[in-house]
Each structure stands twice: as C-alpha cells, then as structure tokens.
Coordinates of C-alpha atoms and ligand atoms in Angstrom, one line a residue:
M1 CA 0.1 0.6 0.1
N2 CA 1.3 3.3 -0.8
L3 CA 1.5 6.8 1.3
K4 CA -0.4 9.5 -0.3
D5 CA 2.5 12.6 -0.7
N6 CA 3.0 14.1 2.6
Q7 CA 1.1 11.3 4.4
P8 CA 1.9 11.4 8.1
Q9 CA 3.9 7.8 8.5
T10 CA 3.8 7.1 12.1
L11 CA 0.7 7.3 14.7
L12 CA 2.2 7.2 18.3
I13 CA -1.1 7.3 20.9
N14 CA -0.6 6.7 24.1
L15 CA -2.2 3.0 25.1
D16 CA -4.7 4.7 27.8
L17 CA -6.8 6.2 25.0
L18 CA -6.6 2.1 24.2
F19 CA -7.3 0.5 26.9
D20 CA -9.0 2.5 29.4
F21 CA -6.5 1.6 32.3
Y22 CA -7.8 4.0 35.0
S23 CA -12.2 2.9 34.8
V24 CA -10.2 -0.7 35.4
L25 CA -8.1 0.6 38.0
F26 CA -10.6 2.6 39.5
S27 CA -13.3 -0.6 39.4
A28 CA -11.4 -3.0 41.5
Y29 CA -9.7 0.1 43.5
R30 CA -13.9 0.7 45.0
T31 CA -14.5 -2.7 45.1
Y32 CA -11.5 -3.4 47.3
F33 CA -11.9 -0.1 50.2
A34 CA -16.4 -0.8 50.0
K35 CA -15.3 -3.8 51.8
Q36 CA -13.1 -1.5 54.5
S37 CA -16.1 1.1 54.2
I38 CA -15.4 3.3 52.4
S39 CA -15.9 5.4 49.3
I40 CA -13.3 6.7 46.9
N41 CA -16.7 7.3 44.5
N42 CA -15.4 10.9 43.5
L43 CA -11.6 10.0 43.7
K44 CA -11.0 8.6 40.6
H45 CA -8.6 12.0 40.0
C46 CA -6.4 10.8 42.4
I47 CA -4.9 7.5 39.6
E48 CA -6.2 9.5 36.4
G49 CA -3.0 10.3 34.4
K50 CA -0.5 8.2 36.6
S51 CA 1.2 4.3 36.8
L52 CA 0.0 1.5 38.7
D53 CA 2.1 2.2 42.1
Q54 CA 1.6 6.1 41.7
G55 CA -1.8 6.7 41.3
L56 CA -2.6 4.1 44.8
T57 CA -0.1 5.5 46.7
S58 CA -1.8 9.0 45.6
L59 CA -5.4 7.5 46.6
I60 CA -4.1 6.2 49.6
N61 CA -2.9 9.0 50.9
E62 CA -5.9 10.8 49.9
V63 CA -8.5 8.2 51.8
S64 CA -6.2 7.1 54.5
Q65 CA -2.5 7.6 55.6
G66 CA -2.1 4.4 57.7
L67 CA -2.6 2.6 55.0
D68 CA 0.8 0.9 53.8
V69 CA 1.0 1.3 50.3
Q70 CA 2.8 -2.8 49.4
Q71 CA 0.0 -4.5 51.6
T72 CA -2.2 -2.7 50.3
K73 CA -1.0 -4.0 46.7
D74 CA -1.0 -7.1 47.3
E75 CA -4.6 -7.5 49.2
L76 CA -5.4 -5.8 46.5
F77 CA -4.1 -8.6 44.2
P78 CA -6.9 -10.8 43.3
L79 CA -9.6 -8.0 42.4
L80 CA -6.2 -6.3 40.0
D81 CA -5.2 -9.7 38.7
I82 CA -9.2 -10.8 37.1
S83 CA -10.0 -7.3 36.0
L84 CA -6.0 -6.9 34.2
K85 CA -7.0 -10.7 32.8
C86 CA -10.6 -9.3 31.3
I87 CA -9.1 -5.7 29.7
K88 CA -11.3 -4.8 26.4
P89 CA -10.0 -2.7 23.9
T90 CA -12.0 0.8 23.8
I91 CA -14.6 1.1 21.7
A92 CA -14.0 1.7 18.6
V93 CA -10.1 1.3 18.7
Y94 CA -9.9 -2.5 17.1
T95 CA -11.1 -0.7 13.7
L96 CA -9.3 2.3 13.8
L97 CA -6.4 1.0 14.1
K98 CA -6.4 -2.0 11.4
D99 CA -7.7 0.2 9.2
L100 CA -4.6 3.2 9.5
T101 CA -2.6 0.0 9.4
K102 CA -4.6 -1.2 6.7
N103 CA -3.6 3.0 4.6
G104 CA 0.0 2.6 5.6
M105 CA 0.6 3.7 8.8
V106 CA 3.2 2.1 11.6
V107 CA 0.9 2.4 15.0
K108 CA 3.1 2.9 17.3
T109 CA 1.8 2.8 21.3
F110 CA 3.2 4.0 24.3
T111 CA 2.7 4.0 28.5
N112 CA 4.1 5.2 31.5
F113 CA 2.1 2.1 33.5
E114 CA 4.7 -1.2 35.0
E115 CA 6.0 -3.6 33.0
Y116 CA 3.8 -6.0 35.0
V117 CA 0.4 -4.3 33.5
I118 CA 1.6 -4.2 29.8
K119 CA 1.9 -7.7 30.1
Y120 CA -1.7 -8.2 31.3
V121 CA -2.8 -6.5 28.3
Q122 CA -0.2 -8.4 25.6
E123 CA -1.2 -11.3 26.5
S124 CA -5.1 -11.1 27.1
Q125 CA -5.4 -9.4 23.4
K126 CA -2.4 -11.4 21.5
D127 CA -5.4 -11.7 19.2
W128 CA -4.9 -9.2 17.4
F129 CA -2.7 -6.7 19.2
T130 CA 0.7 -6.3 17.7
Y131 CA 2.0 -3.0 18.7
E132 CA 5.0 -1.8 20.1
I133 CA 4.6 -0.7 23.3
I134 CA 7.2 1.7 24.7
Q135 CA 7.4 2.6 28.0
A136 CA 7.5 6.2 28.4
Q137 CA 9.2 8.5 30.9
N138 CA 7.8 11.9 31.9
S139 CA 9.6 14.1 30.0
Q140 CA 11.0 11.8 27.1
S141 CA 9.8 14.0 23.3
V142 CA 7.9 13.2 20.8
K143 CA 11.1 12.2 18.4
E144 CA 12.8 10.2 21.9
L145 CA 9.8 8.0 21.9
V146 CA 9.4 6.8 18.4
G147 CA 13.2 6.6 17.2
S148 CA 15.4 9.1 15.9
S149 CA 15.5 7.7 12.0
V150 CA 12.3 8.6 11.8
G151 CA 11.3 12.1 10.2
D152 CA 8.5 14.4 11.5
E153 CA 5.8 12.8 9.4
I154 CA 4.4 12.2 13.2
V155 CA 0.9 12.6 14.2
F156 CA 0.5 12.5 17.9
V157 CA -2.2 11.6 19.9
N158 CA -2.3 11.4 24.1
S159 CA -4.0 11.9 26.8
S160 CA -2.1 14.7 28.1
I161 CA -2.8 18.5 26.9
G162 CA 0.3 19.6 27.8
S163 CA 2.5 16.8 25.9
C164 CA 0.6 18.1 23.1
L165 CA 0.9 21.5 23.4
T166 CA 4.9 20.0 23.7
A167 CA 4.7 18.5 20.9
K168 CA 3.0 20.9 19.1
R169 CA 4.8 24.1 20.1
E170 CA 8.6 22.2 20.5
E171 CA 8.3 19.5 17.7
G172 CA 5.6 20.9 15.6
I173 CA 4.3 17.7 14.9
K174 CA 0.4 16.9 14.4
S175 CA -0.7 16.6 18.1
V176 CA -4.3 15.2 18.6
Y177 CA -5.4 16.0 22.5
V178 CA -8.4 13.2 23.0
P179 CA -9.0 12.7 27.0
Y180 CA -10.3 10.1 28.3
S181 CA -12.5 10.5 30.0
K182 CA -16.0 12.8 29.8
K183 CA -15.6 14.7 33.1
I184 CA -12.4 16.0 31.6
I185 CA -13.4 18.0 28.9
E186 CA -16.1 19.3 31.0
N187 CA -13.2 20.7 33.7
L188 CA -11.5 21.9 30.5
Q189 CA -14.4 23.6 28.5
Q190 CA -14.2 25.7 31.9
D191 CA -10.8 27.2 31.7
E192 CA -10.1 30.0 29.5
K193 CA -7.0 29.6 30.1
T194 CA -6.4 26.6 28.2
K195 CA -8.4 27.1 25.7
E196 CA -7.5 30.2 24.6
L197 CA -3.8 28.4 24.0
I198 CA -5.2 25.5 22.7
E199 CA -7.0 27.6 20.1
T200 CA -3.2 29.5 19.4
S201 CA -1.2 26.5 19.3
G202 CA -3.3 24.6 16.3
V203 CA -2.9 20.7 19.1
K204 CA -7.2 19.2 17.5
I205 CA -9.3 18.4 20.8
C206 CA -11.5 15.9 20.1
E207 CA -14.1 13.9 22.1
T208 CA -13.3 10.1 21.1
L209 CA -10.9 8.6 18.5
E210 CA -13.3 8.6 15.7
D211 CA -13.7 11.9 15.8
I212 CA -10.9 12.7 14.5
D213 CA -10.1 14.0 10.8
W214 CA -8.0 11.9 9.1
N215 CA -8.2 13.3 6.1
Q216 CA -6.8 16.9 7.7
L217 CA -4.6 15.3 9.6
G218 CA -2.9 13.7 6.1
V219 CA -4.7 10.7 6.5
Q220 CA -6.5 8.7 3.6
N221 CA -10.3 6.3 4.0
T222 CA -10.7 6.4 7.6
L223 CA -13.9 4.6 9.3
K224 CA -16.7 7.0 10.7
Y225 CA -18.3 5.5 13.4
P226 CA -21.6 5.2 13.5
E227 CA -24.0 8.0 15.7
A228 CA -25.9 6.7 19.2
S229 CA -29.5 7.0 17.3
Y230 CA -28.0 4.0 14.8
F231 CA -27.2 1.5 17.8
L232 CA -31.0 2.8 19.5
Q233 CA -32.6 0.2 16.8
L234 CA -32.8 -3.2 18.2
D235 CA -32.3 -6.4 16.9
T236 CA -29.5 -4.5 14.4
K237 CA -26.1 -5.9 15.5
P238 CA -23.2 -2.7 15.2
K239 CA -21.2 -2.8 12.4
N240 CA -18.2 -2.1 14.4
N241 CA -18.7 -4.3 17.4
E242 CA -15.2 -6.3 18.8
Y243 CA -17.0 -9.0 20.5
P244 CA -15.1 -11.4 18.3
I245 CA -11.7 -9.9 20.5
W246 CA -13.1 -9.9 23.5
T247 CA -12.8 -13.2 24.0
N248 CA -11.0 -12.9 27.5
V249 CA -13.2 -13.3 29.9
G250 CA -13.2 -14.9 33.9
K251 CA -14.9 -18.1 35.0
L252 CA -15.6 -17.7 39.0
E253 CA -14.4 -20.4 41.2
E254 CA -17.9 -21.1 42.6
P255 CA -21.3 -19.4 41.0
I256 CA -23.0 -16.8 42.8
E257 CA -26.8 -17.9 43.7
L258 CA -29.7 -15.0 44.6
T259 CA -33.0 -14.4 44.4
S260 CA -34.8 -11.0 44.4
N261 CA -37.9 -9.3 44.3
I262 CA -37.5 -6.4 40.6
V263 CA -37.6 -3.0 41.7
H264 CA -37.5 0.2 39.8
G265 CA -34.9 1.7 38.9
F266 CA -33.8 5.0 36.6
G267 CA -36.6 4.2 34.1
R268 CA -33.1 4.6 31.4
G269 CA -32.6 0.7 30.7
G270 CA -35.1 0.2 28.2
K271 CA -36.1 4.3 27.5
K272 CA -32.8 5.0 27.1
L273 CA -30.6 2.6 26.4
G274 CA -32.8 -0.2 24.1
I275 CA -31.9 -2.4 27.3
P276 CA -34.3 -2.9 29.7
T277 CA -32.7 -4.7 33.3
A278 CA -34.7 -6.2 35.5
N279 CA -33.1 -3.7 38.7
L280 CA -32.6 -6.4 42.5
D281 CA -34.4 -5.4 45.7
M282 CA -30.4 -4.3 47.0
T283 CA -31.1 -5.6 50.5
P284 CA -28.3 -6.0 53.1
E285 CA -27.9 -9.9 52.6
I286 CA -28.2 -9.1 48.2
E287 CA -25.6 -6.7 48.8
A288 CA -23.1 -9.1 51.7
K289 CA -23.7 -11.4 48.4
L290 CA -21.8 -8.8 46.4
V291 CA -19.5 -7.7 48.2
D292 CA -16.5 -9.7 46.5
L293 CA -17.4 -9.2 42.7
V294 CA -15.1 -6.1 41.2
S295 CA -17.8 -3.6 39.6
G296 CA -18.3 -4.9 36.0
V297 CA -20.7 -7.1 33.4
Y298 CA -21.3 -10.4 35.0
Y299 CA -23.1 -13.7 32.8
G300 CA -25.2 -15.8 34.1
W301 CA -29.2 -17.2 33.8
A302 CA -32.1 -15.8 35.2
E303 CA -35.6 -18.2 35.9
F304 CA -38.9 -16.1 37.3
L305 CA -40.5 -17.4 40.5
P306 CA -43.5 -18.5 41.2
T307 CA -44.9 -15.3 44.1
S308 CA -47.7 -15.0 46.7
T309 CA -49.5 -13.4 44.1
S310 CA -49.0 -15.3 41.3
S311 CA -51.2 -16.8 38.7
E312 CA -51.7 -18.0 35.1
E313 CA -52.1 -14.1 33.3
D314 CA -47.8 -14.3 33.8
D315 CA -48.2 -17.8 32.1
K316 CA -49.5 -15.7 29.9
E317 CA -47.3 -12.5 29.3
G318 CA -44.6 -15.2 29.1
L319 CA -42.8 -16.0 32.3
D320 CA -43.1 -19.7 32.4
Y321 CA -41.0 -20.6 36.6
D322 CA -38.6 -23.6 34.8
R323 CA -36.6 -22.4 32.1
K324 CA -32.9 -20.8 32.8
L325 CA -32.9 -17.9 30.7
P326 CA -29.3 -16.6 29.2
M327 CA -28.8 -12.8 31.2
V328 CA -25.9 -11.0 31.5
M329 CA -25.8 -8.5 34.5
S330 CA -24.1 -5.0 35.4
I331 CA -23.2 -4.6 39.0
G332 CA -21.8 -1.4 40.5
F333 CA -22.4 2.4 40.3
N334 CA -23.0 3.1 36.3
P335 CA -19.9 5.5 35.6
Y336 CA -21.3 6.6 32.9
F337 CA -24.1 7.9 35.0
N338 CA -22.7 9.1 38.1
N339 CA -24.6 6.4 40.3
K340 CA -24.0 7.2 44.4
Y341 CA -25.2 3.7 45.2
K342 CA -24.3 -0.3 43.6
T343 CA -26.6 -1.2 42.1
A344 CA -27.3 -5.0 39.7
E345 CA -29.5 -5.7 36.7
A346 CA -30.1 -8.2 34.9
H347 CA -30.4 -8.3 31.6
I348 CA -32.6 -11.5 29.8
M349 CA -31.5 -12.1 26.0
E350 CA -35.3 -12.7 25.4
K351 CA -38.4 -10.4 24.5
F352 CA -40.8 -10.2 26.8
R353 CA -44.2 -9.0 26.7
A354 CA -45.0 -7.3 29.6
D355 CA -43.0 -6.0 32.7
F356 CA -41.9 -8.7 35.5
Y357 CA -41.8 -5.6 38.2
D358 CA -42.7 -6.8 42.1
H359 CA -41.5 -10.6 40.7
N360 CA -38.9 -13.0 42.1
L361 CA -36.0 -13.3 39.5
K362 CA -33.6 -16.3 40.5
V363 CA -30.1 -15.7 39.2
K364 CA -27.1 -17.4 38.6
I365 CA -23.8 -15.4 38.0
L366 CA -21.4 -17.8 36.4
G367 CA -18.8 -15.8 34.8
F368 CA -17.4 -12.2 34.6
I369 CA -17.3 -10.3 31.5
R370 CA -15.4 -6.6 32.1
T371 CA -14.8 -3.6 34.7
E372 CA -17.3 -1.1 34.1
A373 CA -16.2 1.4 32.0
D374 CA -17.1 6.2 32.2
F375 CA -17.7 5.6 28.1
T376 CA -16.3 9.4 26.6
K377 CA -19.9 8.8 24.4
F378 CA -22.9 7.2 24.9
S379 CA -22.6 5.6 21.4
H380 CA -20.0 3.6 23.1
L381 CA -22.2 2.7 26.6
I382 CA -25.0 0.8 23.7
E383 CA -22.1 -0.8 21.1
A384 CA -20.6 -2.0 24.9
I385 CA -23.3 -3.9 26.0
H386 CA -24.3 -5.1 22.6
N387 CA -21.0 -7.1 23.4
D388 CA -21.7 -8.0 26.2
V389 CA -25.0 -9.5 25.2
Q390 CA -22.9 -11.1 22.5
V391 CA -20.0 -13.1 24.1
A392 CA -22.7 -13.9 27.4
K393 CA -25.1 -15.3 24.1
D394 CA -22.0 -17.3 23.0
I395 CA -21.1 -18.8 26.7
L396 CA -24.0 -19.4 27.6
S397 CA -24.8 -21.8 24.3
A398 CA -22.3 -23.5 25.4
D399 CA -22.8 -24.2 29.1
T400 CA -25.0 -27.1 29.4
Q401 CA -25.3 -27.3 33.5
Ligands
ADP1 P1 -36.2 0.5 35.3 O1 -34.9 1.8 35.7 O2 -37.4 0.7 36.6 O3 -35.1 -0.8 36.2 P2 -35.8 -0.5 32.3 O4 -36.0 0.8 31.2 O5 -34.4 -1.1 33.2 O6 -36.6 0.2 34.4 O7 -36.9 -1.7 32.4 C1 -36.8 -2.9 33.1 C2 -38.2 -3.6 33.0 O8 -38.4 -3.8 32.0 C3 -37.5 -4.4 34.0 O9 -38.3 -4.3 35.5 C4 -38.4 -5.7 33.4 O10 -40.2 -5.5 33.8 C5 -38.4 -5.1 32.1 N1 -37.9 -6.0 31.3 C6 -38.8 -6.5 29.8 N2 -37.9 -7.1 29.2 C7 -37.3 -7.5 29.8 C8 -35.4 -8.5 29.5 N3 -35.6 -8.8 27.9 N4 -34.8 -8.4 30.3 C9 -34.8 -7.4 31.6 N5 -35.9 -6.9 32.4 C10 -36.9 -7.2 30.8
RBF2 N1 -22.9 1.5 32.7 C1 -22.2 2.2 32.8 O1 -21.7 3.8 32.9 N2 -21.1 1.5 32.7 C2 -20.6 0.1 31.9 O2 -19.6 0.3 31.4 C3 -21.9 -0.7 32.3 N3 -21.8 -1.4 31.0 C4 -23.2 -2.0 31.3 C5 -23.2 -3.5 30.6 C6 -24.4 -4.0 30.1 C7 -24.3 -5.8 30.2 C8 -25.5 -3.6 31.2 C9 -26.9 -4.2 31.4 C10 -26.0 -2.2 31.6 C11 -24.1 -1.8 31.8 N4 -24.0 -0.2 32.2 C12 -23.2 0.2 32.3 C13 -26.1 0.0 33.4 C14 -26.2 1.3 32.1 O3 -26.2 1.8 32.8 C15 -27.3 0.7 33.3 O4 -28.4 -0.7 33.2 C16 -29.1 2.2 32.5 O5 -28.1 3.5 33.3 C17 -29.7 1.8 33.4 O6 -30.0 1.4 34.1
MG3 MG1 -33.1 -1.3 34.6

C-alpha cells in the first residue's frame, strides 16, 4: 500500500486511549475499599494520568494516611488480576487501528504503566494487538519516543494536553488531544486559559478517537463511526462491533446465586439505552453476596420463581417458571451516569410481552466479562453492552450445566 504524498507515517498514541486503564483499576479499587466501608466514589482523579503504583499511593494518601501501599496492593491483587486479565479495548479502537495500518501507517503506542501491567495487555490481547508498546518516561520528547530515524511525519495522539502542546510547539508535530474521560472535557471547557492556549497552538481536540479528522491530518480513508441512534434500533447488530476479540472472560470459582424481587430503577435501561434491565432489590443480604465482585459486567442464568400472587396471567405473558434464561448483569455504580449507590441489574436475552416488576427472579452468576467503564460517548456505552450480550450468548450457549 502506497502512502499519499505528505501522509504521516507514524501514529504515536497513548495506550490509555486504547484500553481504559483508569476505569479498570478504579473498579477494582472501589470494590476493595468498599469492603472496608471506605467510599472512593469521587476520587478517580487521584489515579488518572499516573502509573499503577503512583496512582495507588496517591489514592491511599487521600483516603487514609495509615494504610500501607505494599500491603494494600498485595490484598488488592486478586481483584486487580481479574480486572486486568479481562481488559477490553475501548470502543472503535480495533477497527480504527486496523484501518490506519491498512492505509500504510505504522502504529506505535506508549505508556507510563509498569511492565507487569503491559504484560497483562499483551497476554490477553495477543490475538490482535501486535503494535509496539514503548515504555515512556515523563519528560521524553515525541521524537525520542518513536526513535530518531523517524522524520517529522508523526501524528501524536495523547490524553495529556500538556504533552500535546509541547510536541506541537517544540517539535512541530501534528498533535491531537483526546481526553480519556468526559469529566476532563467538562473541566477543560470551563478553563478559559487552556482553551485559549489550545486555540493558538493548533493542537486538535477530539472527544474520542473516531472523531479525529484523519483527512485533515493527511491520512486517507478512515472509517466513520455510527451515531447513538443507530445502536438504538434494537435487533440490529452494531456495524463496528468488537465482540469477536472480547474472548478474555473470567469464570468465577463458585457461581453466585441470588433471588430478589424486581424493583424500579432509574427508568433508563429500556427507554434510553434500548436494553431493559431487571433491577434487583439491594437488601443487605444481597449486598453481602456481591461484596467481593469487582464492579462490572457478569454473565449467567436467570429464572422466574412464582410469588404468592403469581397467576396464570403471568404464564400467558411468557413468564414460565421452570426455564433457565440467558442473562448479562451489570453490578456497580454505572460510572457513565455517576450513580452514588451500587445497583445489580439483569438484562435477560429474551423478548417479553410485558414488564415483570414485583416478580421474583433468581440469578446464577457464572463469570465476569469486564469492569464497568466511564465512556466518553453514549454510543460507546451502547455498543459495549451489545458486545457484552454477544459474548454472554456465545458462552452460555456452550454451558450445559
Ligand atoms: P428500571 O430502571 O425501572 O429498571 P428499565 O428500563 O431498566 O427500567 O426496565 C426494566 C424492566 O423492563 C424490568 O424490570 C422488566 O420488568 C422489564 N423487562 C422487559 N424485558 C426485559 C428483559 N429482556 N430483561 C430485563 N427486563 C426486562
Ligand atoms: N453502565 C456504565 O456506566 N458503564 C458500563 O460499562 C455499563 N455496562 C453495562 C453492561 C450491561 C450488559 C448492562 C446491562 C448495563 C451496563 N451498564 C453500564 C449500566 C447501564 O448504564 C444501566 O443499565 C442503565 O443506566 C439503566 O440503569
Ligand atoms: Mg433497569
């Protein structure tokens, strides 16, 4: 494949933008600290932009000076292990990187995470992630990172505005700033001084990777990503879905069984996302059974149990009581919506004619798909859920228990 004249040859991109590390780590930390009755709900900023050790130290200093970093890390390890083993690429990344490579670009990534964190990524993504990962030091220039043999034809994509401004100013490199969380975008919009700096520097700002205008950067033919409305047409599979590479899931050592009345939630699942979820009643008993689970997405079976008020009408509505139904569950804080309390909600992969609030649902949780994420875009949340559903369907269709 020939490069267009003046087409940049190297894409240097921060690994944080390809794998949402901070959501992954934060889910594990939140679970660990909640067990000790410490809420870290508003402390994600302590870990953002830092390596695992630096972030954890800063978080520990914030919550309690008395805790020992190494001891906390050792105790945290099982939660970190499952979270990192099940790490998934951020939405649209797989297609984007494939497309850029096809068009003749060399993709290189960099990170300031520790070696062992990188090993998790390389191991769990080995089927598709063949891009170089460069271990970065804080003050390194872009040209140092990619190697001196590379000329000026670099597109530098980072989640740090400071580095983007430096690369643009000192090295004249085409820089694109993509914040890794929507909260950073909100803050940036309020900061007049940074806004002005960006406007005069020529650094591009994009909400997500697929919003980058590649043609303007001299890169041809990159895919356009569909709008949220596209994903809301139920029964259509997302065009760019990445679920075939979402194979790294974790089976629980012991299944967890819960029975609960179905209660009302925020009313968002069906109406806003096109994915209704039966919300469990978070009684202390259920909360206790879920306390060791990292906030995230799980798969398993659901079954309706009759209540004292169940009637033949229920059968007519399709709620037979002796059938195992495949389900995916979200257990956690829905970071995209910033919930204050933990919820547990099951989406059953079946169509029902009517709602079943107040009915008894038994769920058997078998395994873990991914940690919950704080997406920059609504359409990414929906596509991720579609991917979860497909992954769960595949696994459960092979589960004969
Ligand atoms: P809420 O926020 O009140 O949970 P949702 O929009 O998530 O509202 O809708 C959930 C309700 O939709 C469930 O309680 C259930 O009665 C109904 N429902 C219909 N189909 C399904 C399904 N396939 N999976 C889960 N719930 C479903
Ligand atoms: N909410 C999030 O904020 N982040 C997630 O990563 C996330 N993943 C989900 C995965 C599945 C399979 C389901 C059913 C829900 C998920 N949710 C997630 C929760 C979703 O936001 C919630 O169901 C609706 O807001 C309705 O309460
Ligand atoms: Mg719901």
